[in-house]
Amino acid sequence: MVKDIISSIFLLCVGIIYLVLSTHYYAGSMANPQSGFLPRIVGVIIVSCSTLLLISSLRHRKKENKINSLWEGLDKKTSLSALMALGSIIVYLLIIDSVGFPIASAGLVWFLGWMMGGSRQILNIILGVVSSGLTYWMFWILMRVPIPLGSLWGR
Amino acid sequence: MGTMFVDLIQGFHALASAQNLLTVLVGCVLGTIVGILPGLGPAATMAILLPLTLGLGPGGGLILLTGIIFGAQYGGSTTSILLHIPGEASAVMTCIDGYEMTKKGRGGAALTAAAVGSFVAAQLSFMGLQIFAMPLARAALRFGPPEYFAIEFIGLIILTNVSGGSTVKNILMVTVGIMLSTIGMDTVSGAIRFDLGSFELGKGIDYIAVLMGVFGMAEIFNWMVTRESSHPSLPSIRLRDLYPTREEWRRMMAPIFRGGFIGFFMGLIPGPAGITCTYMSYAVEKKVSKRPEEFGHGAIEGVAGPESANNANVIGIMVPLLSLGLPFSGYTAMLLGALQMQGITPGPLFIVQRPDIFWLLIASFYLGNIVLVCFNLPMVGIFAMVLRIPLWILMSAVTLLCIIGTYSLGNDLFDVWIMLGSGVLGFVMLRFEYNPAPLVLGMVFGPMVERSLIQSLLLFHGNVLGFWRRPISGSVFTITFLGFLVYVLLKWLRAKERVVEL
């Protein structure tokens, strides 16, 4: 199965990197295990299991489908909007310290609403302002969480 | 037993504050709504609301989260029966006969069977919880690191086998979870590991942020690319339609008790017993029924049994968490997170040292179920109207709640980055058919496993046979290895049979 081949190769790489990094920590002995002890065992298990999964998926590859199976059930338009949404969250996290939570959040929810299928912009804007206001009230006023208020405005 | 009754009364006394009563109500209503809505499951909701529980105190936080779980069970059955949409996986079996009953005009009776079944099974399971949790916690006070390691080990082994899907994939997810838990400070020696020179990584990865990502954000991303419909048409149910006939009452009573029994005891086993127990209850009811041909065509036993099992299971899964401090399911991992955020570590000492919270929780279970059965049945039409809210409104607001909720864990944007990364990882895992629950449980169990393993080895001077010199750990390991041998033997025999058939 293509999905299993890709995922097992990825996990094999993760396991090898982790195993190599774990050698930086002293494992000790069975009688006196140290901080590298469990990571070695975990690394070996990840490498062994991902190798096992890779071998078994390679053996069954002929019966299974092609690389296209990875995109099964995914619509180009909705996938693109999901990617845009992810991008907008990344931008949000990058600017929140300077712009501040209330403005950045209102903008984020407006954009997310649009990407998630809200066709009427006025509704998206209202949603953004209301969600941002409510969460600001809940976390800043009620729970006293020190949310970033924006260095650009000197706060 | 008498003391337990007095403790329970004290629990009810503590519950009788305006804030606690309101929390029970809010939890139940929220749970019902997410149970009704396809797309946002109770696990995701619990994950998103986890930081909010900080302001409610340990008792209030737990009451809110358990209210969500119970409410989701009731809500899930509503859409399963009326619309053939299981709001969550454990309501799938209810769909089969529940929807058939709706088509025959008996949807109201099916809703009552589900609600009464859930209620009765829950009340029985509460007694089971009180009976089992206390003695288990007292016994666990005598447990040392080897006993804990043995229980954690067998728990993870069972989890990888029963979590559904490939066992190898589940083992991989558990070990990747343990791997992530080793980032940061080593709980035994205090050394900083795998920080890659980063101060943030040196603090470790908060499993609650990962939990919110793989359950909360991943659900949102998945909904975004699949865009399930949110506008199904709802059949109208009048109040008088809710009364089952005398024959229906008679037929559903035994399945309720059997389902409750199956659900509760399967909850004690690690893994996604919430789904498995409903399948098992349905199969049992079909087997013992005098009218097995009616199953699949609107048999009330097919609704009452699985629904009772489903609700009883939620209480069963609390036993290992509250008495041993070991969460064997995604839900209990979140309850553990809620307790840890309040500085409380569940385990044998939890019941002994904080009986106030334990009994408050039990009292809230009772009250929550009474609230659900009294409110949900008459208000089924109102709750089902939630389905008319466009999901994009809900999802975009929930995304913001996920972000700010994660930020409030430690007032650190790094946690939000972890949550976002975990959300993407969770989405990819869904596409690649990996179960996220073993990953999170691996992260939760990682530090516990490491601590108990290292302490045990130090105790036995490196001799692993030491585990067999202690009765509890020895028996647990022997059962595990015998179970493994039987499993391998059965697989070998089946493969041999297949070769002979060919």
XYZ file of C-alpha atoms in Angstrom:
657
model
C 0.000 0.000 0.000
C 1.499 3.327 -1.086
C 0.346 5.129 2.056
C 2.093 2.573 4.242
C 5.281 2.662 2.166
C 5.534 6.454 2.448
C 4.645 6.545 6.143
C 6.993 3.674 7.017
C 9.919 5.330 5.206
C 9.182 8.583 7.039
C 8.973 6.828 10.411
C 12.136 4.838 9.629
C 13.991 8.120 9.056
C 12.528 9.555 12.275
C 13.577 6.412 14.163
C 17.140 6.495 12.799
C 17.578 10.207 13.553
C 16.198 9.680 17.056
C 18.451 6.674 17.624
C 21.507 8.643 16.489
C 20.562 11.596 18.718
C 20.013 9.257 21.657
C 23.668 8.191 21.506
C 24.492 11.652 22.908
C 23.046 10.520 26.214
C 24.655 7.919 28.415
C 22.479 4.775 28.523
C 24.168 3.187 31.550
C 23.606 -0.507 32.189
C 20.672 -2.726 33.141
C 21.692 -2.390 36.785
C 22.146 1.363 36.538
C 20.050 2.773 33.668
C 20.633 6.427 32.769
C 18.896 9.089 30.697
C 19.776 7.448 27.349
C 18.366 4.063 28.354
C 14.700 4.402 27.351
C 15.411 6.499 24.206
C 17.646 3.659 22.877
C 14.881 1.094 23.415
C 12.259 3.398 21.874
C 14.512 4.165 18.886
C 15.119 0.454 18.249
C 11.371 -0.287 18.416
C 10.538 2.546 15.966
C 13.217 1.427 13.512
C 12.188 -2.272 13.777
C 8.451 -1.659 13.451
C 8.772 0.784 10.559
C 11.084 -1.661 8.750
C 8.507 -4.415 9.337
C 5.732 -2.176 8.011
C 7.839 -1.199 4.991
C 8.625 -4.827 4.122
C 5.022 -5.949 4.525
C 3.670 -3.037 2.452
C 6.256 -3.648 -0.278
C 5.184 -7.308 -0.410
C 1.542 -6.336 -0.862
C 2.230 -3.433 -3.204
C 1.150 -5.187 -6.409
C -2.341 -5.844 -5.109
C -2.845 -2.310 -3.957
C -3.475 1.009 -5.640
C -1.198 3.775 -6.853
C 0.065 7.070 -5.484
C -3.306 8.627 -6.427
C -4.870 6.873 -3.438
C -3.242 9.539 -1.274
C -5.530 12.202 -2.710
C -8.687 10.047 -2.649
C -11.740 11.986 -1.509
C -9.860 15.284 -1.601
C -11.377 18.075 -3.636
C -8.909 20.533 -5.171
C -10.925 23.600 -4.123
C -11.523 22.554 -0.513
C -7.923 21.345 -0.123
C -6.660 24.686 -1.375
C -8.860 26.563 1.086
C -7.622 24.281 3.883
C -4.048 25.157 2.914
C -4.933 28.866 2.829
C -6.501 28.499 6.282
C -3.330 26.839 7.569
C -1.268 29.627 6.026
C -3.476 32.262 7.652
C -2.978 30.664 11.089
C 0.795 30.707 10.549
C 0.671 34.390 9.574
C -1.553 35.041 12.603
C 0.991 33.433 14.942
C 3.779 35.484 13.387
C 2.011 38.839 13.748
C -0.005 38.391 16.943
C 2.726 39.790 19.199
C 2.955 43.028 17.249
C -0.660 43.484 16.074
C -2.247 42.170 19.258
C -4.817 39.490 19.937
C -8.088 41.385 19.322
C -7.264 42.709 15.849
C -5.321 39.657 14.669
C -8.056 37.298 15.881
C -10.872 39.238 14.248
C -8.908 39.146 10.986
C -8.173 35.445 11.330
C -11.779 34.411 11.969
C -13.021 36.632 9.138
C -10.558 34.935 6.766
C -11.266 31.434 8.112
C -15.005 31.986 7.761
C -14.454 33.000 4.152
C -12.210 29.997 3.453
C -14.598 27.600 5.180
C -17.503 28.541 2.971
C -18.977 31.784 4.339
C -19.924 33.555 1.135
C -21.367 36.754 2.678
C -18.463 38.969 3.710
C -20.507 41.054 6.133
C -21.393 37.879 8.046
C -17.718 36.834 8.096
C -16.712 40.239 9.476
C -19.393 40.111 12.183
C -18.296 36.564 13.055
C -14.677 37.707 13.304
C -15.456 40.686 15.543
C -17.860 38.761 17.795
C -15.566 35.695 18.182
C -12.555 37.871 18.894
C -14.496 39.998 21.382
C -15.951 36.988 23.181
C -12.642 35.147 23.492
C -10.918 38.375 24.589
C -13.542 38.830 27.298
C -13.390 35.183 28.339
C -9.599 34.823 28.502
C -8.383 38.355 29.319
C -11.186 39.634 31.550
C -12.502 36.416 33.139
C -9.465 34.129 33.240
C -6.790 36.851 33.347
C -4.658 35.125 30.726
C -1.957 37.646 29.685
C -2.755 37.614 25.977
C -0.597 39.760 23.672
C -2.233 43.162 23.126
C 0.154 44.381 20.446
C 3.616 45.938 20.685
C 2.728 48.179 17.726
C 0.279 50.030 19.944
C 2.800 50.136 22.781
C 0.959 47.529 24.922
C -20.968 0.355 51.984
C -22.475 2.616 54.657
C -19.438 4.896 54.564
C -19.675 5.073 50.790
C -23.276 6.216 51.076
C -22.313 8.936 53.561
C -19.438 10.012 51.275
C -21.805 10.131 48.333
C -24.244 12.304 50.274
C -21.334 14.638 51.065
C -20.512 14.652 47.355
C -24.066 15.767 46.598
C -23.782 18.379 49.322
C -20.618 19.762 47.706
C -22.311 19.662 44.323
C -25.196 21.786 45.540
C -23.545 25.114 44.737
C -24.797 27.379 41.973
C -21.481 27.173 40.090
C -21.310 23.373 40.172
C -24.947 22.925 39.172
C -24.501 25.364 36.314
C -21.326 23.533 35.237
C -23.216 20.206 35.143
C -25.902 21.816 32.990
C -23.426 23.554 30.654
C -21.364 20.351 30.273
C -24.438 18.264 29.470
C -25.826 20.795 26.977
C -22.438 21.275 25.277
C -21.947 17.503 25.133
C -25.397 16.987 23.640
C -24.720 19.625 20.993
C -21.373 18.146 19.950
C -22.890 14.665 20.033
C -25.544 15.868 17.608
C -23.138 17.719 15.321
C -21.212 15.556 12.916
C -17.630 16.745 12.499
C -16.769 17.964 15.981
C -16.561 14.998 18.354
C -16.570 14.985 22.154
C -12.809 14.326 22.241
C -12.167 17.461 20.184
C -14.554 19.505 22.318
C -12.964 18.302 25.527
C -9.539 19.093 24.120
C -10.609 22.598 23.118
C -12.282 23.353 26.451
C -9.483 21.865 28.558
C -7.776 25.225 29.264
C -11.123 26.757 30.273
C -11.382 24.231 33.105
C -8.486 26.037 34.811
C -10.817 28.758 35.990
C -13.353 26.283 37.339
C -11.172 24.542 39.910
C -10.475 20.771 39.956
C -14.043 19.700 40.760
C -15.719 22.097 38.339
C -13.312 21.245 35.517
C -13.946 17.523 35.845
C -17.700 18.044 36.093
C -17.663 20.045 32.853
C -15.601 17.469 30.961
C -17.557 14.435 32.150
C -20.790 16.303 31.382
C -19.523 16.683 27.820
C -18.782 12.941 27.548
C -22.199 11.899 28.871
C -24.015 14.566 26.869
C -22.247 13.428 23.704
C -23.463 9.870 24.251
C -27.070 11.096 24.449
C -26.663 13.577 21.589
C -24.980 10.992 19.363
C -27.915 8.633 19.779
C -30.416 11.368 18.785
C -28.968 11.920 15.311
C -28.266 8.205 14.895
C -31.906 7.362 15.507
C -33.610 10.257 13.766
C -31.265 11.009 10.881
C -29.044 7.954 10.467
C -26.057 10.202 11.250
C -23.892 8.889 14.077
C -22.544 12.065 15.721
C -19.681 9.880 16.972
C -18.258 6.408 16.310
C -19.774 4.722 19.351
C -23.289 5.570 18.096
C -22.883 3.644 14.836
C -24.668 0.510 16.095
C -27.637 2.574 17.267
C -28.115 3.771 13.695
C -29.024 0.324 12.390
C -32.214 -0.404 14.301
C -32.809 3.126 15.608
C -33.232 4.595 12.152
C -35.334 1.640 11.019
C -37.644 2.342 13.961
C -37.847 6.011 12.891
C -38.831 4.952 9.382
C -41.638 2.899 10.931
C -42.794 5.897 12.995
C -41.317 4.563 16.256
C -38.394 7.026 16.420
C -39.725 8.477 19.666
C -39.793 5.060 21.318
C -36.244 4.409 20.092
C -35.101 7.709 21.634
C -36.709 6.721 24.936
C -35.121 3.262 24.784
C -31.716 4.898 24.241
C -32.216 7.461 27.010
C -33.678 5.067 29.579
C -31.057 2.440 28.701
C -28.240 4.955 29.087
C -29.681 6.209 32.358
C -30.262 2.807 33.987
C -26.912 1.418 32.807
C -25.146 4.530 34.066
C -26.738 4.234 37.524
C -25.628 0.598 37.749
C -22.151 1.466 36.581
C -21.815 4.211 39.188
C -22.278 1.527 41.812
C -19.637 -0.546 40.012
C -17.293 2.445 40.018
C -17.778 2.994 43.750
C -17.321 -0.702 44.472
C -14.229 -1.203 42.300
C -12.379 2.120 42.462
C -12.005 2.312 46.248
C -10.606 -1.205 46.903
C -8.411 -0.954 43.797
C -6.994 2.358 44.999
C -6.352 0.915 48.474
C -4.615 -2.122 46.940
C -2.615 0.169 44.664
C -1.202 1.986 47.701
C 0.955 -1.101 48.188
C 2.109 -1.067 44.544
C 5.740 -0.307 43.846
C 7.454 0.633 40.555
C 7.496 -3.017 39.271
C 3.715 -3.363 39.700
C 3.111 -0.025 38.000
C 5.456 -0.907 35.164
C 3.698 -4.259 34.679
C 0.248 -2.599 34.523
C 1.465 0.163 32.203
C 3.178 -2.406 29.983
C 0.125 -4.686 29.660
C -2.071 -1.608 29.167
C 0.001 -0.410 26.228
C 0.200 -3.923 24.746
C -3.588 -4.342 24.871
C -4.034 -0.819 23.534
C -1.937 -1.522 20.465
C -3.965 -4.640 19.732
C -7.466 -3.351 20.227
C -7.200 0.266 19.024
C -8.368 -0.815 15.596
C -6.343 -0.939 12.385
C -2.855 -2.375 12.102
C -1.127 -3.514 15.303
C 2.291 -2.499 13.920
C 0.986 1.015 13.198
C -0.430 1.258 16.709
C 2.879 0.114 18.241
C 4.606 2.741 16.119
C 2.231 5.441 17.317
C 2.671 4.486 20.979
C 6.472 4.513 20.641
C 6.455 7.802 18.729
C 4.340 9.175 21.589
C 6.898 7.912 24.124
C 9.644 9.385 21.931
C 7.985 12.825 22.032
C 7.653 12.537 25.799
C 11.430 12.103 26.138
C 12.009 15.607 24.754
C 12.842 17.961 27.609
C 13.719 17.130 31.174
C 14.291 13.492 32.122
C 11.981 12.881 35.084
C 14.455 10.488 36.741
C 17.871 12.156 36.420
C 16.804 15.706 35.593
C 18.953 15.799 32.436
C 17.700 17.844 29.452
C 17.325 15.667 26.350
C 16.688 16.240 22.637
C 16.364 20.012 23.017
C 18.438 20.652 19.836
C 19.757 23.781 21.494
C 16.291 25.293 21.831
C 15.130 26.657 25.167
C 11.492 25.901 24.316
C 12.185 22.262 23.444
C 14.215 21.953 26.633
C 10.994 22.620 28.576
C 9.438 19.612 26.876
C 6.349 19.155 24.736
C 3.082 19.603 26.603
C 0.911 16.619 25.749
C -2.210 18.753 26.155
C -1.070 20.922 23.219
C -0.526 17.756 21.150
C -3.893 16.432 22.276
C -5.627 19.657 21.208
C -3.846 19.443 17.866
C -4.450 15.816 16.928
C -8.030 15.775 18.169
C -9.165 19.412 17.760
C -7.278 21.040 14.871
C -7.005 17.811 12.874
C -10.824 17.470 12.992
C -11.148 21.037 11.691
C -8.673 20.450 8.837
C -10.387 17.173 7.985
C -13.789 18.860 7.936
C -12.373 21.605 5.710
C -11.294 19.179 3.015
C -14.297 16.859 3.224
C -17.045 19.446 4.017
C -19.763 17.158 5.376
C -23.312 18.423 4.950
C -24.901 20.153 7.891
C -28.462 20.487 6.676
C -30.254 17.154 6.996
C -34.041 17.238 7.305
C -35.363 16.275 10.687
C -38.498 14.203 11.312
C -40.835 15.800 13.856
C -41.257 13.946 17.159
C -44.210 14.778 19.404
C -44.109 14.246 23.166
C -46.606 11.395 22.998
C -44.431 9.609 20.404
C -41.771 9.177 23.075
C -43.749 6.566 25.040
C -42.781 3.007 24.170
C -45.552 0.409 24.162
C -45.795 -2.149 26.998
C -44.295 -4.775 24.680
C -41.368 -2.448 23.847
C -40.727 -1.790 27.554
C -40.683 -5.522 28.221
C -38.303 -6.223 25.351
C -35.762 -3.540 26.245
C -35.253 -4.170 29.965
C -32.962 -7.238 29.771
C -30.778 -5.721 26.976
C -30.293 -2.627 29.143
C -28.857 -4.692 32.013
C -26.754 -6.879 29.705
C -25.484 -3.838 27.795
C -24.627 -2.060 31.044
C -22.674 -5.068 32.276
C -20.757 -5.451 28.989
C -20.033 -1.718 28.729
C -18.777 -1.301 32.271
C -16.427 -4.286 32.274
C -15.096 -3.518 28.796
C -14.303 -0.017 30.042
C -11.786 -1.544 32.422
C -9.812 -2.867 29.435
C -7.442 -0.420 27.679
C -8.423 0.702 24.205
C -11.424 2.085 22.347
C -13.920 -0.022 24.273
C -16.603 2.614 23.609
C -16.956 1.340 20.076
C -16.177 -2.337 20.704
C -18.684 -2.715 23.546
C -21.565 -1.464 21.392
C -20.696 -4.040 18.724
C -20.450 -6.736 21.374
C -23.739 -5.753 23.001
C -25.499 -5.760 19.625
C -24.066 -9.189 18.784
C -25.099 -10.583 22.181
C -28.641 -9.224 21.848
C -28.998 -10.701 18.401
C -27.703 -14.039 19.653
C -30.015 -14.301 22.670
C -33.080 -12.797 20.988
C -36.085 -14.933 20.159
C -36.551 -12.726 17.087
C -33.060 -12.339 15.587
C -34.598 -11.720 12.154
C -35.940 -8.361 13.410
C -32.397 -7.054 13.982
C -31.523 -4.592 11.257
C -35.229 -3.910 10.685
C -36.080 -1.955 13.830
C -35.584 -4.186 16.885
C -35.730 -2.103 20.063
C -33.182 -4.441 21.704
C -30.684 -3.292 19.049
C -31.042 0.265 20.348
C -31.347 -0.332 24.103
C -28.396 -2.760 24.395
C -25.663 -0.788 22.562
C -26.777 2.543 24.045
C -26.634 1.120 27.586
C -23.234 -0.419 26.875
C -21.982 2.874 25.482
C -22.916 4.904 28.554
C -21.798 2.276 31.077
C -18.458 2.136 29.298
C -17.779 5.808 29.985
C -17.964 5.034 33.697
C -15.893 1.846 33.352
C -12.988 3.762 31.797
C -12.876 6.013 34.872
C -11.880 3.128 37.184
C -8.217 2.769 36.064
C -7.846 6.561 35.897
C -9.260 7.389 39.306
C -7.817 4.433 41.220
C -4.453 3.894 39.488
C -3.890 7.195 37.695
C -3.610 5.348 34.396
C -5.626 6.757 31.475
C -6.342 3.990 28.976
C -8.442 6.059 26.559
C -8.412 9.463 24.863
C -11.200 10.753 27.136
C -9.433 9.788 30.329
C -6.153 11.248 29.037
C -8.020 14.552 28.847
C -9.444 14.155 32.345
C -5.908 13.426 33.536
C -4.767 16.607 31.805
C -7.520 18.599 33.543
C -6.496 17.238 36.942
C -2.784 17.790 36.333
C -3.453 21.371 35.270
C -4.916 21.872 38.751
C -1.848 20.304 40.364
C -3.625 17.039 41.243
C -2.194 13.670 40.235
C -4.835 10.952 39.963
C -3.887 7.591 41.431
C -4.423 5.655 44.625
C -3.615 8.690 46.749
C -6.146 10.800 44.870
C -9.146 8.940 46.314
C -7.571 8.758 49.779
C -6.296 12.348 49.934
C -8.944 14.129 47.858
C -12.166 12.214 48.574
C -13.999 15.549 48.285
C -13.254 15.753 44.548
C -13.793 12.025 43.975
C -17.260 12.027 45.560
C -18.161 15.359 43.999
C -17.355 13.792 40.650
C -19.469 10.704 41.374
C -22.368 12.908 42.514
C -22.046 14.963 39.333
C -22.229 11.740 37.283
C -25.556 10.900 38.916
C -26.918 14.406 38.500
C -25.619 14.763 34.945
C -27.468 11.642 33.868
C -30.672 12.779 35.552
C -30.356 16.165 33.814
C -29.745 14.493 30.477
C -32.674 12.107 30.683
C -35.053 14.850 31.938
C -33.988 17.564 29.484
C -32.941 15.743 26.372
C -36.040 13.718 25.682
C -38.579 16.548 25.804
C -36.151 18.961 24.119
C -35.022 16.636 21.362
C -36.464 18.923 18.670
C -34.671 21.981 20.050
C -31.340 20.179 20.274
C -31.661 18.820 16.785
C -32.120 22.411 15.531
C -28.389 22.825 16.233
C -27.884 20.899 13.013
C -29.174 23.946 11.137
C -26.212 26.108 12.245
C -23.785 26.233 9.310
C -20.664 24.336 10.314
C -18.326 26.987 8.884
C -19.456 29.433 11.575
C -18.790 26.889 14.279
C -15.471 25.680 12.871
C -13.936 29.107 12.330
C -14.829 30.200 15.874
C -13.601 26.870 17.289
C -10.235 27.346 15.529
C -9.731 30.592 17.448
C -10.746 28.866 20.682
C -8.185 26.119 19.967
C -5.449 28.709 19.495
C -6.166 30.887 22.511
C -6.936 27.802 24.628
C -3.526 26.323 23.872
C -1.847 29.680 24.490
C -3.424 29.882 27.936
C -1.802 26.556 28.959
C 1.515 28.269 29.648
C 1.076 31.767 28.138
C 3.526 30.698 25.477
C 3.116 30.870 21.688
C 5.435 27.865 21.382
C 2.578 25.662 22.650
C 0.367 27.041 19.877
C 2.992 26.156 17.276
C 3.106 22.644 18.755
C -0.694 22.445 18.614
C -0.741 23.608 15.001
C 2.009 21.141 14.032
C 0.134 18.366 15.832
C -3.045 19.363 13.995
C -1.302 18.956 10.641
C 0.239 15.692 11.879
C -3.173 14.472 13.071
C -4.720 15.291 9.696
C -1.927 13.447 7.859
C -2.372 10.530 10.273
C -6.072 10.379 9.409
C -5.220 10.310 5.684
C -2.573 7.620 6.252
C -4.909 5.568 8.463
C -3.038 5.984 11.743
C -4.988 6.232 14.985
C -4.088 9.386 16.984
C -5.186 7.991 20.382
C -2.156 5.642 20.851
C 0.181 8.558 20.061
C -1.298 10.741 22.789
C -1.478 7.862 25.256
C 2.179 7.071 24.475
C 3.036 10.660 25.388
C 1.056 10.443 28.622
C 2.517 7.068 29.570
C 6.087 7.871 28.472
C 7.340 9.542 31.670
C 5.443 7.025 33.850
C 6.898 4.041 31.977
C 10.411 5.483 32.112
C 10.220 6.231 35.820
C 8.780 2.856 36.821
C 11.112 0.894 34.499
C 14.276 2.604 35.735
C 13.239 2.404 39.382
C 12.381 -1.304 38.961
C 15.725 -2.084 37.311
C 17.583 -0.235 40.066
C 15.569 -2.206 42.623
C 16.355 -5.547 40.938
C 20.022 -4.614 40.220
C 19.336 -5.051 36.520
C 17.836 -8.529 36.825
C 14.558 -8.528 34.863
C 13.568 -11.814 36.495
C 12.946 -9.692 39.577
C 9.561 -8.820 38.090
C 8.574 -12.488 38.522
C 9.626 -12.514 42.159
C 6.763 -10.168 43.022
C 3.283 -11.719 42.812
C 1.416 -8.903 41.026
C 4.020 -7.929 38.442
C 4.916 -11.620 37.942
C 1.286 -12.590 37.288
C 0.706 -9.632 34.961
C 3.808 -10.405 32.879
C 2.998 -14.141 32.795
C -0.550 -13.412 31.590
C 0.841 -11.010 28.969
C 3.326 -13.544 27.607
C 0.791 -16.385 27.660
C -1.678 -14.127 25.860
C 0.969 -13.285 23.289
C 1.762 -16.983 22.765
C -1.933 -17.836 22.288
C -2.255 -14.926 19.827
C 0.736 -16.115 17.766
C -0.478 -19.745 17.889
C -3.967 -18.783 16.717
C -2.527 -16.704 13.869
C -0.301 -19.605 12.839
C -3.202 -22.062 12.955
C -5.412 -19.742 10.871
C -2.646 -19.282 8.284
C -2.211 -23.078 8.159
C -5.961 -23.593 7.673
C -5.933 -21.102 4.801
C -3.065 -22.962 3.109
C -4.957 -26.279 3.468
C -8.126 -24.685 1.986
C -6.164 -23.457 -1.051
